[in-house]
XYZ file of C-alpha atoms in Angstrom:
355
model
C -47.474 160.348 -59.129
C -45.274 157.465 -60.210
C -42.395 156.409 -58.011
C -39.469 158.747 -58.574
C -36.204 157.063 -59.524
C -32.903 158.348 -60.840
C -34.224 158.106 -64.392
C -37.632 159.656 -63.775
C -36.346 163.156 -64.391
C -39.071 164.415 -66.723
C -41.909 166.215 -64.998
C -45.237 166.334 -66.767
C -48.960 166.482 -66.259
C -50.896 163.343 -67.150
C -54.408 161.941 -67.251
C -54.723 158.606 -65.450
C -58.179 157.584 -66.707
C -61.050 158.612 -69.000
C -62.047 161.476 -66.715
C -59.201 163.277 -68.448
C -58.186 165.072 -65.264
C -54.534 166.072 -65.424
C -52.160 166.072 -62.470
C -48.361 166.032 -61.922
C -46.511 162.955 -63.115
C -42.825 162.040 -63.165
C -41.515 159.738 -65.890
C -38.413 158.918 -67.893
C -37.463 159.877 -71.438
C -35.177 157.731 -73.547
C -31.470 158.524 -73.592
C -30.346 160.880 -76.350
C -29.385 158.733 -79.347
C -26.914 159.677 -82.050
C -29.659 161.228 -84.221
C -31.692 162.730 -81.382
C -32.294 166.226 -80.085
C -33.171 166.836 -76.439
C -35.404 169.890 -76.062
C -36.228 171.900 -72.971
C -39.909 172.660 -73.545
C -40.795 176.296 -72.933
C -44.337 176.331 -74.364
C -47.012 173.885 -75.490
C -50.237 174.702 -77.294
C -53.539 173.183 -76.216
C -55.313 171.310 -79.026
C -58.623 169.444 -79.170
C -56.542 166.299 -79.696
C -55.525 166.697 -76.047
C -59.198 166.336 -75.108
C -59.667 163.328 -77.391
C -56.902 161.197 -75.924
C -56.976 162.264 -72.300
C -60.689 161.357 -72.286
C -60.359 158.195 -74.388
C -62.825 159.380 -77.015
C -61.357 156.996 -79.607
C -61.110 154.073 -77.205
C -57.346 153.732 -77.666
C -55.878 155.828 -74.865
C -52.917 154.261 -73.070
C -52.805 155.737 -69.585
C -51.135 157.634 -68.143
C -51.489 160.056 -71.069
C -49.238 163.116 -71.198
C -50.849 165.208 -73.961
C -49.508 168.061 -76.066
C -48.291 168.160 -79.675
C -47.704 171.865 -80.268
C -44.264 172.048 -78.713
C -41.734 174.872 -78.714
C -38.493 175.003 -76.812
C -34.716 175.238 -76.722
C -32.193 172.539 -77.634
C -30.312 171.362 -74.546
C -28.415 168.388 -75.998
C -27.776 166.762 -79.386
C -26.572 163.359 -80.499
C -23.238 162.794 -82.224
C -24.879 162.465 -85.643
C -27.046 165.598 -85.466
C -26.025 168.204 -88.028
C -29.007 170.560 -88.299
C -29.292 171.703 -84.688
C -27.016 172.797 -81.875
C -27.455 173.515 -78.179
C -29.355 176.783 -77.711
C -31.332 176.628 -80.957
C -35.053 177.400 -80.835
C -37.023 174.443 -82.173
C -40.516 173.051 -82.500
C -42.076 169.572 -82.489
C -45.475 168.854 -83.974
C -47.964 166.013 -84.064
C -45.580 163.175 -84.946
C -42.096 162.154 -83.804
C -41.249 159.163 -85.952
C -42.051 157.385 -89.210
C -40.568 154.595 -91.326
C -38.371 157.041 -93.330
C -38.512 154.605 -96.218
C -41.956 154.646 -97.872
C -42.847 156.849 -100.836
C -44.420 159.496 -98.593
C -41.506 159.704 -96.196
C -39.171 159.978 -99.182
C -41.237 162.934 -100.452
C -41.171 164.750 -97.105
C -44.807 163.813 -96.451
C -44.056 161.792 -93.325
C -47.489 162.446 -91.836
C -48.850 160.077 -94.500
C -46.311 157.328 -93.747
C -47.928 153.997 -94.621
C -45.843 151.847 -92.256
C -45.247 153.259 -88.785
C -46.170 156.878 -88.202
C -45.663 157.613 -84.495
C -47.699 160.417 -82.945
C -46.134 162.678 -80.344
C -48.197 161.188 -77.545
C -50.259 158.068 -76.887
C -48.542 155.932 -79.527
C -46.034 153.105 -79.300
C -42.597 154.215 -80.459
C -40.072 151.982 -82.215
C -38.390 151.166 -78.892
C -41.652 149.866 -77.417
C -42.280 152.842 -75.138
C -45.465 154.918 -75.232
C -44.871 158.456 -76.453
C -45.620 161.305 -74.073
C -46.249 164.836 -75.213
C -45.468 168.435 -74.498
C -47.214 168.978 -71.165
C -43.778 168.144 -69.783
C -40.385 169.630 -69.013
C -38.429 168.187 -71.931
C -38.643 165.800 -74.870
C -36.199 163.706 -76.915
C -36.912 163.571 -80.650
C -35.095 162.397 -83.783
C -33.789 165.520 -85.522
C -35.839 164.802 -88.659
C -39.019 165.664 -86.775
C -37.755 168.913 -85.243
C -38.260 172.311 -86.838
C -36.091 175.377 -86.611
C -37.816 178.439 -85.138
C -36.131 181.744 -86.019
C -34.658 183.444 -82.949
C -36.816 186.536 -83.475
C -40.076 184.575 -83.485
C -41.643 184.221 -80.001
C -41.682 180.646 -78.783
C -45.152 181.076 -77.256
C -46.485 182.101 -80.672
C -44.608 179.324 -82.453
C -46.264 176.498 -80.508
C -49.722 176.657 -82.203
C -48.100 176.693 -85.628
C -47.081 173.054 -85.133
C -50.682 171.813 -85.380
C -53.273 174.564 -85.907
C -51.047 176.537 -88.264
C -49.794 173.703 -90.433
C -53.223 172.055 -90.578
C -54.537 174.962 -92.641
C -51.296 176.065 -94.335
C -50.531 172.669 -95.905
C -53.780 172.296 -97.900
C -53.766 175.979 -98.803
C -50.418 175.751 -100.588
C -51.188 172.291 -101.988
C -54.378 173.577 -103.629
C -52.746 176.841 -104.696
C -54.800 178.990 -102.349
C -51.868 181.411 -102.367
C -52.779 183.276 -105.562
C -53.256 187.008 -104.890
C -56.645 188.358 -105.859
C -58.489 185.044 -105.505
C -61.353 184.615 -103.041
C -61.233 182.411 -99.947
C -64.027 181.395 -97.605
C -63.178 180.188 -94.088
C -65.800 178.157 -92.221
C -65.372 178.397 -88.454
C -63.299 180.863 -86.472
C -61.412 178.909 -83.849
C -57.750 177.951 -83.557
C -57.599 176.665 -87.124
C -59.952 179.171 -88.733
C -58.221 182.267 -87.439
C -54.906 180.987 -88.823
C -56.537 180.345 -92.220
C -57.659 183.985 -92.224
C -54.144 185.186 -91.403
C -52.567 183.049 -94.127
C -55.226 184.078 -96.609
C -54.536 187.761 -96.052
C -50.776 187.186 -96.253
C -51.307 185.409 -99.597
C -53.247 188.423 -100.894
C -56.654 186.736 -100.960
C -60.057 188.286 -100.397
C -61.163 186.496 -97.224
C -64.712 185.868 -96.013
C -65.437 184.245 -92.651
C -68.502 182.045 -92.156
C -69.429 181.646 -88.498
C -72.474 180.835 -86.405
C -71.406 183.437 -83.826
C -72.316 187.006 -84.707
C -70.391 188.082 -81.595
C -67.148 187.339 -83.447
C -67.862 189.741 -86.293
C -66.142 192.890 -85.064
C -63.007 191.121 -83.982
C -62.878 189.137 -87.224
C -62.982 192.274 -89.335
C -60.748 194.513 -87.245
C -58.303 192.282 -85.364
C -57.940 189.492 -87.937
C -58.407 191.680 -90.996
C -61.040 189.610 -92.796
C -62.765 191.352 -95.700
C -66.241 190.064 -94.900
C -68.127 188.241 -92.142
C -71.184 186.119 -92.885
C -73.448 184.475 -90.333
C -73.662 180.968 -91.733
C -77.316 180.527 -90.796
C -78.353 183.584 -92.840
C -79.742 181.941 -95.968
C -80.182 185.228 -97.804
C -76.546 186.208 -97.333
C -75.373 182.755 -98.411
C -77.470 182.737 -101.581
C -76.202 186.196 -102.535
C -72.657 184.803 -102.717
C -73.413 181.878 -105.057
C -70.529 180.833 -107.340
C -68.209 183.565 -106.063
C -65.412 181.696 -104.248
C -62.293 180.115 -105.678
C -61.564 178.246 -102.442
C -63.204 177.379 -99.143
C -61.449 175.865 -96.148
C -63.780 174.179 -93.655
C -62.479 174.001 -90.077
C -65.796 173.088 -88.430
C -66.001 169.725 -86.667
C -69.733 169.677 -85.994
C -71.950 167.844 -88.495
C -73.194 170.296 -91.136
C -74.373 170.144 -94.711
C -71.703 171.048 -97.245
C -74.194 171.870 -100.010
C -74.638 175.556 -99.090
C -70.879 176.045 -99.171
C -70.266 173.997 -102.313
C -72.854 176.213 -104.030
C -70.612 179.185 -103.240
C -67.703 177.765 -105.232
C -66.949 178.924 -108.730
C -66.627 176.314 -111.474
C -63.664 174.062 -110.597
C -63.527 175.542 -107.095
C -62.064 173.592 -104.170
C -63.428 172.997 -100.668
C -60.963 171.497 -98.186
C -62.071 169.773 -94.989
C -59.639 170.072 -92.088
C -62.154 169.566 -89.279
C -63.353 166.115 -88.233
C -67.162 165.983 -88.312
C -68.562 162.506 -87.683
C -70.057 162.601 -91.164
C -70.063 164.869 -94.208
C -73.309 165.495 -96.083
C -73.462 166.742 -99.649
C -75.262 166.103 -102.934
C -72.963 164.594 -105.582
C -74.743 166.482 -108.355
C -73.590 169.794 -106.922
C -70.022 168.616 -107.465
C -70.559 167.093 -110.885
C -72.319 170.052 -112.447
C -69.697 172.562 -111.354
C -66.564 170.428 -111.769
C -65.915 171.120 -108.092
C -63.633 169.319 -105.646
C -63.918 168.299 -102.000
C -60.556 167.432 -100.446
C -59.447 166.335 -97.003
C -56.257 167.206 -95.170
C -54.389 166.827 -91.899
C -51.108 168.391 -90.824
C -48.198 168.616 -93.243
C -44.932 166.787 -93.740
C -41.613 168.068 -92.473
C -40.762 170.065 -95.603
C -43.952 172.151 -95.716
C -43.973 172.576 -91.925
C -40.567 174.254 -91.955
C -41.692 176.348 -94.932
C -44.749 177.484 -92.946
C -42.700 178.480 -89.893
C -40.322 180.491 -92.066
C -43.272 182.121 -93.851
C -44.811 183.184 -90.532
C -41.523 184.675 -89.370
C -40.957 186.525 -92.658
C -44.495 187.941 -92.761
C -44.871 188.527 -89.016
C -47.855 186.197 -88.718
C -48.618 185.319 -85.108
C -51.478 183.191 -83.708
C -53.776 184.935 -81.259
C -53.018 183.196 -77.983
C -53.924 183.125 -74.317
C -50.870 182.098 -72.296
C -51.690 180.039 -69.208
C -49.799 178.185 -66.449
C -49.854 174.378 -66.421
C -51.964 174.534 -63.264
C -54.797 175.940 -65.419
C -54.671 173.090 -67.954
C -57.816 171.296 -66.752
C -59.853 174.492 -66.907
C -58.385 175.270 -70.319
C -59.495 171.911 -71.703
C -63.016 172.519 -70.366
C -63.051 175.958 -71.974
C -61.756 174.484 -75.224
C -64.700 172.072 -75.302
C -67.023 175.064 -74.844
C -65.143 177.002 -77.568
C -64.331 179.658 -74.977
C -60.889 180.657 -76.224
C -59.500 183.337 -78.538
C -57.986 181.552 -80.299
C -55.404 179.158 -78.845
C -54.310 178.370 -75.308
C -50.549 178.088 -74.879
C -49.095 176.647 -71.682
C -46.062 178.464 -70.274
C -44.213 175.276 -69.406
C -40.905 176.924 -68.550
C -42.268 179.248 -65.875
C -45.078 177.175 -64.378
C -44.104 173.499 -64.505
C -42.077 173.041 -61.319
């Protein structure tokens, strides 16, 4: 633990090296500026990004790393210039906390694609020279532009995964018009992202088919998540029977896999969106050319679509399937996440366990 001074009033859990092991850590947050919101964190979702940077998988981790970018909480202080939030409001913070606010993407509300200085919620240098620290902590100070209003009747524990898993699939779905009732949607992979794609697909009125390597997920996928069909992705006969029958496919799988079988399932001019991060993507160009098909990539959304997604979830009573855990279980949770042993998102109860 770092030496505790008068300013080190934020308690978090941090990794000190590439082992990724988390333990208690006291540190300071910046003072609340005129445009800032100070948020008491009540819940934080556990994302694979937490594994990546606590374990230095990209070689750019700046220790100590306090992970967490699916943050939900309650406003405890606001700066003099803040007009959209007040003390007591329920708010969320996602994967980024700053951007240039001046480039064409920032001006269009697509801050996540900022070309100058996008600042991630943790493990990035902020404009004041400090290293950002995430939501495995007691509170956070964020410019109001990067905070999202959570309706009072929407549970904060459920809201946390929306800020990464939810928006990662919602943003490309609305961008590619996957919200047209009666159309057909395929979802590859049934983890934190995939199960949210199923929920959004059903809310949009789509016919939803899940493709998974795990037959054990079938019953839950059909009954609990409400999918219309479940296909074991290694069953060649089932795959071939569905040729040219899908308007859209959203691919959440991060393991290397051939895209050709799935592209063959698209109708003419169909769209396949990649939201996972496989180390490489394999496909035959001819299969795109001959069917006028599209492969697109996507990450999380900008501030405008993120707020839209939160409001949509509240209006349609869409809630992620979560397992709420104490912060003391975070190391085990990350190990289970690596093994895909979670249904479907861990959420840390920061408020009641981080002491």
